[in-house]
Each structure stands twice: as C-alpha cells, then as structure tokens.
Amino acid sequence: RCEYMSEEIFIGIDLGTTNTLACYLKNGKPKLINFGGKNMLPSILAVDEDQILVGKVAKNIWKTNPNNAIRSSKTYMADPKKTWNIGGKTFTPTQVAAEILKEVKAKVIKKMGCLPDTKISAVITVPAYFTGNQKDETKKAGEAAGLNVIQIITEPMAAAVAAVRELELDEKIFVVDLGGGTFDISVLQADPKNQIYRALDIDGDKKLGGDDFDKLLYDYFVEKIQEDLGGIDLSSPKKSGLSENEYYSMTGRVSDAAEIAKIDLSSVDSCKVNVPNLFHYNGRTYDFIYDLTREEFENICQPLFDKIISRIKKFIDESDKFKVSEIGTVILAGGSCYIPKVKSEVEKIFSKKADSQLDLD
C-alpha cells in the first residue's frame, strides 16, 4: 500500500538538458526525490547489451564511450530530423525524454512505496522559449512514460511560484534561469492571494548554459595536455594516434574533470584537476594534473559571461513591459547560477542582491 494512502500521487518534474529533478509536497514544502544518493538524475541515455540505461549508470558509459550515449537531447526536442542510432536502436528526442521520465516514475513509486499501477500525475517544466510543438512533444514523452501530465509550465514560472510560496512575495519578479543547456530570463507578476502568476515578458538563449562552460574548460585542458606532450594533436582519434577506445575514454574523462572543476570553483578559490592514467603515449602512461584557480576559470569563460550579461541588458533596454525600478526581487535559478561571477554580474545590473535562498538546482 502507498505510504501516503493515496490512489494518486502529484509530482513536479524539471526535465533538464543536463539533469532531471522531481519533487512532491510534504507538509506543504517541496521535497526532492533521491536518485541513487543524489537529487539529480543525469539526463543521459545509453544502451548496453541491448538494455536501455538512464541516469548515473548511463553517464558512466558516456565518460568512456560517448558514441554509445545520448546527452543534452532536450536541445533537439520537436526536431523531426534529429535521431540517434546507438546500440542497434534508434531514438528521437521525444523517445529519449520518455525513457528519462520512465526512470523518474519508477523512483517516485519506489520512494512512495506504491504499487506500479498507482496514478502518477505530473506538472513538467520547459524553457520559456519552447514552442507549442516542443511543449506538445514534452507532454507526449510524459504520457509515453506512463505519467498523467496535468500541465506543462515554463521553468521561470515554476521558479517564481516556488519563490513566492517560500518568500511570501507580492510584486514583479525578475528571474535569471541558467541551466545546463538553456538560459531563460523573464519578468513575472505574482499575485499569491489569488494564486495568479503572469509572465510579463520573456527572452533567452536555447543554446547557452553550464555545458558551454564545461566545453570551454575542456578545450583549455586539452590545450594544456597538448603542450605537456609537445605536439600531440587531440582533435580526432586518427590525428592523435590513439586507439578509438583510448581517445573517447580520454574525451569523456577530461570532460568530466572539467565539469567537476567548474562545480568545485563555485565554493573554493582553486582546485587540483587530477586525471590519472589518461592514455599511453610514447611508451609511458600520461597523467593529467593541473592546478586551476577561479580567476583563471573566469578568464577562460569570459565570453560566456559577456553573452549572459549583454542578453540581460538588451532584454531590459528593449522591453516595454516593465522598468528596472519596478522589479521587487531578482531570483536566480538553475545550477549554473552557482558560478559566483554569474551572481555578482547580475547584482551589478540591478544594484541589489539577487535572492538565492531556494535550492538553485
């Protein structure tokens, strides 16, 4: 019997480009579902011996064999030309999303102690810029996963509703939502007494997020490796002279190290990047070891900071739906807003502290 003595469970799902989260209300507060020790389920699918795998185990496969995994599929939602062929199976973006949501549903049922046929009703969030077709495909993915999809809402709206509930706001809210693969900015009007939340204006970039920071850092690390080894070309397996297995293992492990370094530098001023036994070259095993400072990271990623800030300023300058002086609270959402420079640059624009009391993820 279901722990919550209910024939229907209600959940909220953030089907993210990089990670997926799900929550339910407990004593009026949102409680995140745990996915194998973490609150985030990597939005990655892999095929191993004809078995479809999702989440952490799929990410581990991606690290060593990225050609046998699908990552950041949400970027292509509703693109009829986009498919992936891995492990003898073909997937569309909608099918990848459905497999991720099946894993979410299974974890919810396990967490709640419910029978497999318990009705799971869900609200699923999407980027503010998503078209009608993209929202429809997201809903289809949820239904294919066996969910009763109540509503599709935008991610900034979800962040605003959560903030209004927690912080008891009744004003115009500016939301900066920087996730793994998407960047949304929006102004919302909250009327919690009547439970009305209205988007006054929205903007964003569907191909800007934490993955781009990882890619710049990955490229930087590869440059350092090439300098260390004096002439090796790591732009392709053929040019590197490495076997395909060694090459793709290298790209996956260095990409993983870049993501970890980015996360670490959100809380410390420097970190040591250590990737042992990366590959064999000229008769010896190469270990990549590098000390990276936050200042160095910020210099590497300055083009992305410039892109984020210029987009926000352009949005403010060109919108006739609001004035900066009318904004009561600036809310940060999305895991990439943990990057300290993102927060500080946003605060400079508004000349006020951005609210980050809520879990940014």
CSV table of C-alpha atoms in Angstrom, one decimal:
chain,number,residue,atom,x,y,z
A,1,ARG,CA,0.0,0.0,0.0
A,2,CYS,CA,1.1,3.5,-0.7
A,3,GLU,CA,2.9,5.2,2.2
A,4,TYR,CA,0.7,8.3,1.6
A,5,MET,CA,-2.6,6.3,1.4
A,6,SER,CA,-3.5,7.9,-1.9
A,7,GLU,CA,-4.6,6.5,-5.2
A,8,GLU,CA,-2.9,9.4,-7.0
A,9,ILE,CA,0.5,11.0,-6.4
A,10,PHE,CA,1.2,14.5,-7.6
A,11,ILE,CA,4.7,15.5,-8.5
A,12,GLY,CA,6.7,18.3,-10.3
A,13,ILE,CA,9.4,17.4,-12.8
A,14,ASP,CA,12.2,19.6,-14.1
A,15,LEU,CA,13.1,17.7,-17.3
A,16,GLY,CA,16.5,19.3,-17.7
A,17,THR,CA,19.1,19.4,-20.5
A,18,THR,CA,21.8,18.1,-18.2
A,19,ASN,CA,20.0,16.8,-15.1
A,20,THR,CA,16.4,16.0,-14.3
A,21,LEU,CA,14.8,16.6,-10.9
A,22,ALA,CA,11.4,15.6,-9.4
A,23,CYS,CA,9.7,16.7,-6.2
A,24,TYR,CA,6.5,16.2,-4.2
A,25,LEU,CA,4.9,18.2,-1.5
A,26,LYS,CA,5.4,17.1,2.1
A,27,ASN,CA,3.9,19.2,4.9
A,28,GLY,CA,3.4,21.9,2.3
A,29,LYS,CA,7.1,22.0,1.3
A,30,PRO,CA,8.6,20.7,-1.9
A,31,LYS,CA,10.7,17.6,-1.2
A,32,LEU,CA,13.2,16.3,-3.9
A,33,ILE,CA,13.2,12.7,-5.0
A,34,ASN,CA,16.5,10.9,-4.4
A,35,PHE,CA,18.1,9.3,-7.4
A,36,GLY,CA,20.8,6.9,-6.2
A,37,GLY,CA,22.2,9.2,-3.5
A,38,LYS,CA,21.7,12.4,-5.4
A,39,ASN,CA,18.7,14.7,-6.0
A,40,MET,CA,19.6,15.0,-9.7
A,41,LEU,CA,19.2,12.3,-12.4
A,42,PRO,CA,21.7,12.9,-15.3
A,43,SER,CA,19.6,13.4,-18.4
A,44,ILE,CA,21.7,10.8,-20.3
A,45,LEU,CA,20.6,7.6,-22.1
A,46,ALA,CA,22.9,4.7,-23.1
A,47,VAL,CA,22.5,1.2,-24.5
A,48,ASP,CA,24.5,-1.7,-23.1
A,49,GLU,CA,24.0,-5.2,-24.4
A,50,ASP,CA,20.5,-4.3,-25.7
A,51,GLN,CA,19.5,-2.8,-22.4
A,52,ILE,CA,18.4,0.9,-22.2
A,53,LEU,CA,20.1,2.7,-19.3
A,54,VAL,CA,19.3,6.1,-17.9
A,55,GLY,CA,21.0,8.4,-15.3
A,56,LYS,CA,24.2,7.8,-13.5
A,57,VAL,CA,25.0,4.4,-15.0
A,58,ALA,CA,24.5,5.9,-18.5
A,59,LYS,CA,26.7,8.8,-17.6
A,60,ASN,CA,29.5,6.4,-16.6
A,61,ILE,CA,29.2,4.8,-20.0
A,62,TRP,CA,29.3,8.2,-21.7
A,63,LYS,CA,32.6,9.0,-19.9
A,64,THR,CA,34.4,6.1,-21.6
A,65,ASN,CA,32.3,5.6,-24.7
A,66,PRO,CA,30.4,8.9,-25.6
A,67,ASN,CA,29.4,7.4,-29.0
A,68,ASN,CA,27.2,4.9,-27.2
A,69,ALA,CA,25.3,7.5,-25.2
A,70,ILE,CA,22.9,10.4,-25.8
A,71,ARG,CA,23.4,13.6,-23.9
A,72,SER,CA,21.6,17.0,-24.0
A,73,SER,CA,18.8,15.6,-26.1
A,74,LYS,CA,16.3,18.2,-24.9
A,75,THR,CA,18.1,20.8,-27.1
A,76,TYR,CA,16.6,19.0,-30.1
A,77,MET,CA,13.0,18.5,-28.8
A,78,ALA,CA,10.5,18.6,-31.7
A,79,ASP,CA,13.2,18.5,-34.4
A,80,PRO,CA,11.8,15.9,-36.8
A,81,LYS,CA,15.2,15.4,-38.5
A,82,LYS,CA,17.1,14.6,-35.3
A,83,THR,CA,17.6,10.9,-34.3
A,84,TRP,CA,20.4,8.9,-32.6
A,85,ASN,CA,21.5,5.4,-33.5
A,86,ILE,CA,23.2,3.7,-30.6
A,87,GLY,CA,23.5,0.0,-29.6
A,88,GLY,CA,21.4,-1.0,-32.6
A,89,LYS,CA,18.5,1.2,-31.5
A,90,THR,CA,17.1,4.4,-32.9
A,91,PHE,CA,15.8,7.2,-30.7
A,92,THR,CA,14.1,10.5,-31.3
A,93,PRO,CA,14.4,13.4,-28.8
A,94,THR,CA,10.9,12.6,-27.5
A,95,GLN,CA,11.8,8.9,-27.0
A,96,VAL,CA,14.9,9.9,-25.0
A,97,ALA,CA,12.8,12.1,-22.8
A,98,ALA,CA,10.2,9.3,-22.3
A,99,GLU,CA,13.0,6.9,-21.1
A,100,ILE,CA,14.3,9.6,-18.7
A,101,LEU,CA,10.7,10.2,-17.4
A,102,LYS,CA,10.1,6.4,-17.0
A,103,GLU,CA,13.1,6.3,-14.6
A,104,VAL,CA,11.6,9.3,-12.7
A,105,LYS,CA,8.3,7.5,-12.4
A,106,ALA,CA,9.9,4.3,-11.2
A,107,LYS,CA,11.9,6.2,-8.5
A,108,VAL,CA,8.7,8.0,-7.4
A,109,ILE,CA,6.8,4.8,-7.0
A,110,LYS,CA,9.7,3.3,-5.0
A,111,LYS,CA,10.1,6.3,-2.8
A,112,MET,CA,6.3,6.5,-2.0
A,113,GLY,CA,6.1,2.7,-1.5
A,114,CYS,CA,3.3,2.5,-4.1
A,115,LEU,CA,2.1,-0.2,-6.4
A,116,PRO,CA,3.4,0.1,-10.0
A,117,ASP,CA,-0.1,1.0,-11.3
A,118,THR,CA,-0.5,3.9,-8.9
A,119,LYS,CA,-1.6,7.0,-10.9
A,120,ILE,CA,1.3,9.5,-11.0
A,121,SER,CA,0.1,13.0,-12.1
A,122,ALA,CA,2.8,15.5,-13.0
A,123,VAL,CA,3.5,19.1,-13.9
A,124,ILE,CA,6.5,19.2,-16.2
A,125,THR,CA,8.6,22.4,-16.7
A,126,VAL,CA,10.1,23.5,-20.0
A,127,PRO,CA,12.3,26.5,-21.1
A,128,ALA,CA,10.4,29.8,-21.6
A,129,TYR,CA,11.3,29.9,-25.3
A,130,PHE,CA,9.8,26.4,-26.0
A,131,THR,CA,7.3,26.5,-28.9
A,132,GLY,CA,3.9,24.9,-28.9
A,133,ASN,CA,5.3,21.8,-30.8
A,134,GLN,CA,8.1,21.5,-28.2
A,135,LYS,CA,5.6,21.6,-25.4
A,136,ASP,CA,3.4,19.0,-27.1
A,137,GLU,CA,6.4,16.7,-27.6
A,138,THR,CA,7.3,17.1,-23.9
A,139,LYS,CA,3.8,16.1,-23.0
A,140,LYS,CA,3.9,13.1,-25.3
A,141,ALA,CA,7.1,12.0,-23.7
A,142,GLY,CA,5.5,12.2,-20.2
A,143,GLU,CA,2.4,10.2,-21.4
A,144,ALA,CA,4.7,7.6,-23.1
A,145,ALA,CA,6.4,7.2,-19.7
A,146,GLY,CA,3.1,6.4,-18.1
A,147,LEU,CA,2.5,9.8,-16.4
A,148,ASN,CA,-0.7,11.7,-16.3
A,149,VAL,CA,0.6,15.1,-17.5
A,150,ILE,CA,-1.6,17.8,-15.8
A,151,GLN,CA,0.2,20.8,-17.2
A,152,ILE,CA,3.4,22.0,-19.0
A,153,ILE,CA,4.7,25.2,-17.5
A,154,THR,CA,7.8,27.3,-18.1
A,155,GLU,CA,10.9,26.9,-15.8
A,156,PRO,CA,11.0,30.6,-14.8
A,157,MET,CA,7.3,30.4,-13.9
A,158,ALA,CA,8.0,27.4,-11.7
A,159,ALA,CA,10.9,29.2,-10.0
A,160,ALA,CA,8.7,32.3,-9.4
A,161,VAL,CA,5.8,30.2,-7.9
A,162,ALA,CA,8.3,28.4,-5.6
A,163,ALA,CA,9.9,31.7,-4.5
A,164,VAL,CA,6.5,33.4,-3.9
A,165,ARG,CA,5.4,30.4,-1.8
A,166,GLU,CA,8.7,30.4,0.2
A,167,LEU,CA,9.4,34.1,0.5
A,168,GLU,CA,5.8,35.4,0.5
A,169,LEU,CA,6.4,37.9,-2.3
A,170,ASP,CA,3.7,40.0,-4.0
A,171,GLU,CA,5.5,42.0,-6.6
A,172,LYS,CA,7.2,42.0,-10.0
A,173,ILE,CA,9.9,39.4,-10.1
A,174,PHE,CA,12.9,39.1,-12.5
A,175,VAL,CA,14.1,35.5,-12.9
A,176,VAL,CA,17.5,34.6,-14.3
A,177,ASP,CA,17.4,30.9,-15.0
A,178,LEU,CA,20.8,29.4,-16.2
A,179,GLY,CA,20.6,25.7,-16.5
A,180,GLY,CA,22.8,23.1,-18.1
A,181,GLY,CA,21.9,23.8,-21.7
A,182,THR,CA,19.4,26.7,-21.7
A,183,PHE,CA,19.3,30.3,-20.5
A,184,ASP,CA,15.9,32.0,-19.7
A,185,ILE,CA,15.2,35.5,-18.4
A,186,SER,CA,11.7,36.6,-17.6
A,187,VAL,CA,9.7,39.1,-15.6
A,188,LEU,CA,6.7,37.8,-13.8
A,189,GLN,CA,3.9,39.4,-11.8
A,190,ALA,CA,2.9,37.5,-8.7
A,191,ASP,CA,-0.5,37.7,-7.0
A,192,PRO,CA,-0.3,34.9,-4.4
A,193,LYS,CA,-3.5,35.8,-2.7
A,194,ASN,CA,-5.5,34.9,-5.9
A,195,GLN,CA,-2.8,32.4,-7.0
A,196,ILE,CA,-2.3,34.2,-10.2
A,197,TYR,CA,1.2,34.3,-11.8
A,198,ARG,CA,1.6,36.1,-15.1
A,199,ALA,CA,4.6,36.4,-17.4
A,200,LEU,CA,5.0,40.0,-18.5
A,201,ASP,CA,8.0,39.4,-20.8
A,202,ILE,CA,10.5,36.6,-21.6
A,203,ASP,CA,13.7,36.1,-23.5
A,204,GLY,CA,16.6,33.7,-23.5
A,205,ASP,CA,19.0,31.5,-25.4
A,206,LYS,CA,18.2,27.9,-26.1
A,207,LYS,CA,21.9,27.0,-26.6
A,208,LEU,CA,23.6,28.6,-23.6
A,209,GLY,CA,24.2,27.1,-20.2
A,210,GLY,CA,26.5,25.1,-18.0
A,211,ASP,CA,27.5,22.7,-20.8
A,212,ASP,CA,29.2,25.7,-22.6
A,213,PHE,CA,31.3,26.4,-19.5
A,214,ASP,CA,32.3,22.8,-19.4
A,215,LYS,CA,33.2,22.8,-23.1
A,216,LEU,CA,35.5,25.9,-22.8
A,217,LEU,CA,37.2,24.3,-19.8
A,218,TYR,CA,37.6,21.0,-21.7
A,219,ASP,CA,39.2,22.8,-24.7
A,220,TYR,CA,41.5,24.6,-22.3
A,221,PHE,CA,42.6,21.3,-20.6
A,222,VAL,CA,43.2,19.6,-24.0
A,223,GLU,CA,45.4,22.6,-25.0
A,224,LYS,CA,47.4,22.0,-21.8
A,225,ILE,CA,47.7,18.3,-22.5
A,226,GLN,CA,49.0,19.0,-26.0
A,227,GLU,CA,51.5,21.5,-24.6
A,228,ASP,CA,52.7,18.9,-22.0
A,229,LEU,CA,53.3,16.3,-24.6
A,230,GLY,CA,54.8,18.6,-27.2
A,231,GLY,CA,53.0,18.2,-30.4
A,232,ILE,CA,50.2,15.5,-30.0
A,233,ASP,CA,47.0,16.5,-31.8
A,234,LEU,CA,43.9,15.5,-29.8
A,235,SER,CA,41.4,16.9,-32.3
A,236,SER,CA,40.5,13.4,-33.6
A,237,PRO,CA,41.3,9.7,-32.9
A,238,LYS,CA,43.2,9.5,-36.2
A,239,LYS,CA,45.3,12.6,-35.6
A,240,SER,CA,46.1,11.7,-32.0
A,241,GLY,CA,47.5,8.2,-32.9
A,242,LEU,CA,45.4,6.8,-30.0
A,243,SER,CA,43.0,3.9,-30.4
A,244,GLU,CA,39.4,4.9,-30.6
A,245,ASN,CA,38.7,3.4,-27.2
A,246,GLU,CA,41.6,5.3,-25.6
A,247,TYR,CA,40.7,8.5,-27.4
A,248,TYR,CA,37.0,8.5,-26.4
A,249,SER,CA,37.8,7.4,-22.9
A,250,MET,CA,40.2,10.5,-22.8
A,251,THR,CA,37.5,12.9,-24.1
A,252,GLY,CA,34.9,11.6,-21.6
A,253,ARG,CA,37.2,11.7,-18.6
A,254,VAL,CA,38.6,15.2,-19.4
A,255,SER,CA,35.0,16.4,-19.9
A,256,ASP,CA,34.0,15.0,-16.6
A,257,ALA,CA,37.1,16.6,-14.9
A,258,ALA,CA,36.1,20.0,-16.5
A,259,GLU,CA,32.5,19.8,-15.1
A,260,ILE,CA,33.8,18.8,-11.6
A,261,ALA,CA,36.4,21.7,-11.6
A,262,LYS,CA,33.6,24.2,-12.6
A,263,ILE,CA,31.5,22.9,-9.7
A,264,ASP,CA,34.4,23.0,-7.2
A,265,LEU,CA,35.3,26.5,-8.1
A,266,SER,CA,31.9,27.7,-7.1
A,267,SER,CA,32.8,27.2,-3.5
A,268,VAL,CA,36.7,27.4,-3.4
A,269,ASP,CA,39.2,29.8,-5.0
A,270,SER,CA,41.4,27.0,-6.5
A,271,CYS,CA,41.2,23.3,-7.2
A,272,LYS,CA,43.5,20.5,-8.3
A,273,VAL,CA,42.5,18.7,-11.5
A,274,ASN,CA,43.8,15.1,-11.4
A,275,VAL,CA,43.0,12.6,-14.2
A,276,PRO,CA,45.4,9.6,-13.7
A,277,ASN,CA,46.2,7.1,-16.4
A,278,LEU,CA,44.6,9.1,-19.2
A,279,PHE,CA,46.3,7.3,-22.0
A,280,HIS,CA,49.6,5.7,-23.2
A,281,TYR,CA,51.9,7.9,-25.3
A,282,ASN,CA,55.5,7.4,-26.4
A,283,GLY,CA,55.8,4.3,-24.2
A,284,ARG,CA,54.6,5.9,-21.0
A,285,THR,CA,51.3,6.4,-19.1
A,286,TYR,CA,50.2,10.1,-19.1
A,287,ASP,CA,48.6,11.6,-16.0
A,288,PHE,CA,46.9,15.0,-16.4
A,289,ILE,CA,47.4,17.1,-13.3
A,290,TYR,CA,46.7,20.8,-13.2
A,291,ASP,CA,46.1,23.5,-10.6
A,292,LEU,CA,43.2,25.7,-11.7
A,293,THR,CA,42.2,29.0,-9.9
A,294,ARG,CA,38.7,30.6,-10.0
A,295,GLU,CA,40.3,33.7,-11.6
A,296,GLU,CA,41.7,31.6,-14.4
A,297,PHE,CA,38.4,29.8,-14.9
A,298,GLU,CA,36.6,33.2,-15.1
A,299,ASN,CA,39.1,34.4,-17.7
A,300,ILE,CA,38.6,31.3,-19.8
A,301,CYS,CA,34.8,31.7,-19.7
A,302,GLN,CA,34.7,35.5,-20.1
A,303,PRO,CA,33.0,35.2,-23.5
A,304,LEU,CA,30.1,33.4,-21.8
A,305,PHE,CA,29.7,35.9,-19.0
A,306,ASP,CA,29.7,38.7,-21.7
A,307,LYS,CA,27.0,36.8,-23.6
A,308,ILE,CA,24.8,36.4,-20.5
A,309,ILE,CA,25.1,40.0,-19.3
A,310,SER,CA,24.6,41.5,-22.7
A,311,ARG,CA,21.5,39.5,-23.2
A,312,ILE,CA,20.0,40.6,-19.9
A,313,LYS,CA,20.9,44.3,-20.6
A,314,LYS,CA,19.4,44.1,-24.1
A,315,PHE,CA,16.2,42.5,-22.7
A,316,ILE,CA,15.8,45.3,-20.1
A,317,ASP,CA,16.6,48.1,-22.7
A,318,GLU,CA,14.2,46.8,-25.4
A,319,SER,CA,11.2,45.6,-23.3
A,320,ASP,CA,8.3,48.0,-22.9
A,321,LYS,CA,6.5,45.7,-20.4
A,322,PHE,CA,8.4,46.7,-17.3
A,323,LYS,CA,11.0,49.1,-15.8
A,324,VAL,CA,14.0,48.1,-13.7
A,325,SER,CA,12.8,50.3,-10.9
A,326,GLU,CA,9.6,48.2,-10.7
A,327,ILE,CA,11.4,44.9,-10.0
A,328,GLY,CA,10.9,43.9,-6.4
A,329,THR,CA,13.1,40.8,-6.3
A,330,VAL,CA,15.7,39.2,-8.6
A,331,ILE,CA,15.6,35.4,-8.4
A,332,LEU,CA,18.4,33.1,-9.5
A,333,ALA,CA,17.5,29.6,-10.7
A,334,GLY,CA,19.4,26.8,-12.4
A,335,GLY,CA,22.6,25.1,-11.3
A,336,SER,CA,24.8,27.3,-13.4
A,337,CYS,CA,23.9,30.3,-11.2
A,338,TYR,CA,26.1,28.7,-8.5
A,339,ILE,CA,29.0,30.2,-10.5
A,340,PRO,CA,29.9,33.2,-8.3
A,341,LYS,CA,30.6,35.6,-11.2
A,342,VAL,CA,27.1,35.0,-12.7
A,343,LYS,CA,25.5,36.1,-9.4
A,344,SER,CA,27.8,39.1,-8.9
A,345,GLU,CA,27.3,40.4,-12.5
A,346,VAL,CA,23.5,40.1,-12.2
A,347,GLU,CA,23.6,42.0,-9.0
A,348,LYS,CA,25.7,44.8,-10.7
A,349,ILE,CA,22.9,45.2,-13.3
A,350,PHE,CA,20.1,45.6,-10.7
A,351,SER,CA,22.2,47.3,-8.0
A,352,LYS,CA,20.7,44.9,-5.5
A,353,LYS,CA,21.3,41.4,-4.0
A,354,ALA,CA,19.8,38.5,-6.0
A,355,ASP,CA,17.8,36.2,-3.9
A,356,SER,CA,19.2,32.7,-3.8
A,357,GLN,CA,17.6,31.3,-0.7
A,358,LEU,CA,16.0,28.5,-2.7
A,359,ASP,CA,18.0,25.5,-3.9
A,360,LEU,CA,19.2,26.8,-7.3
A,361,ASP,CA,19.0,23.3,-8.8
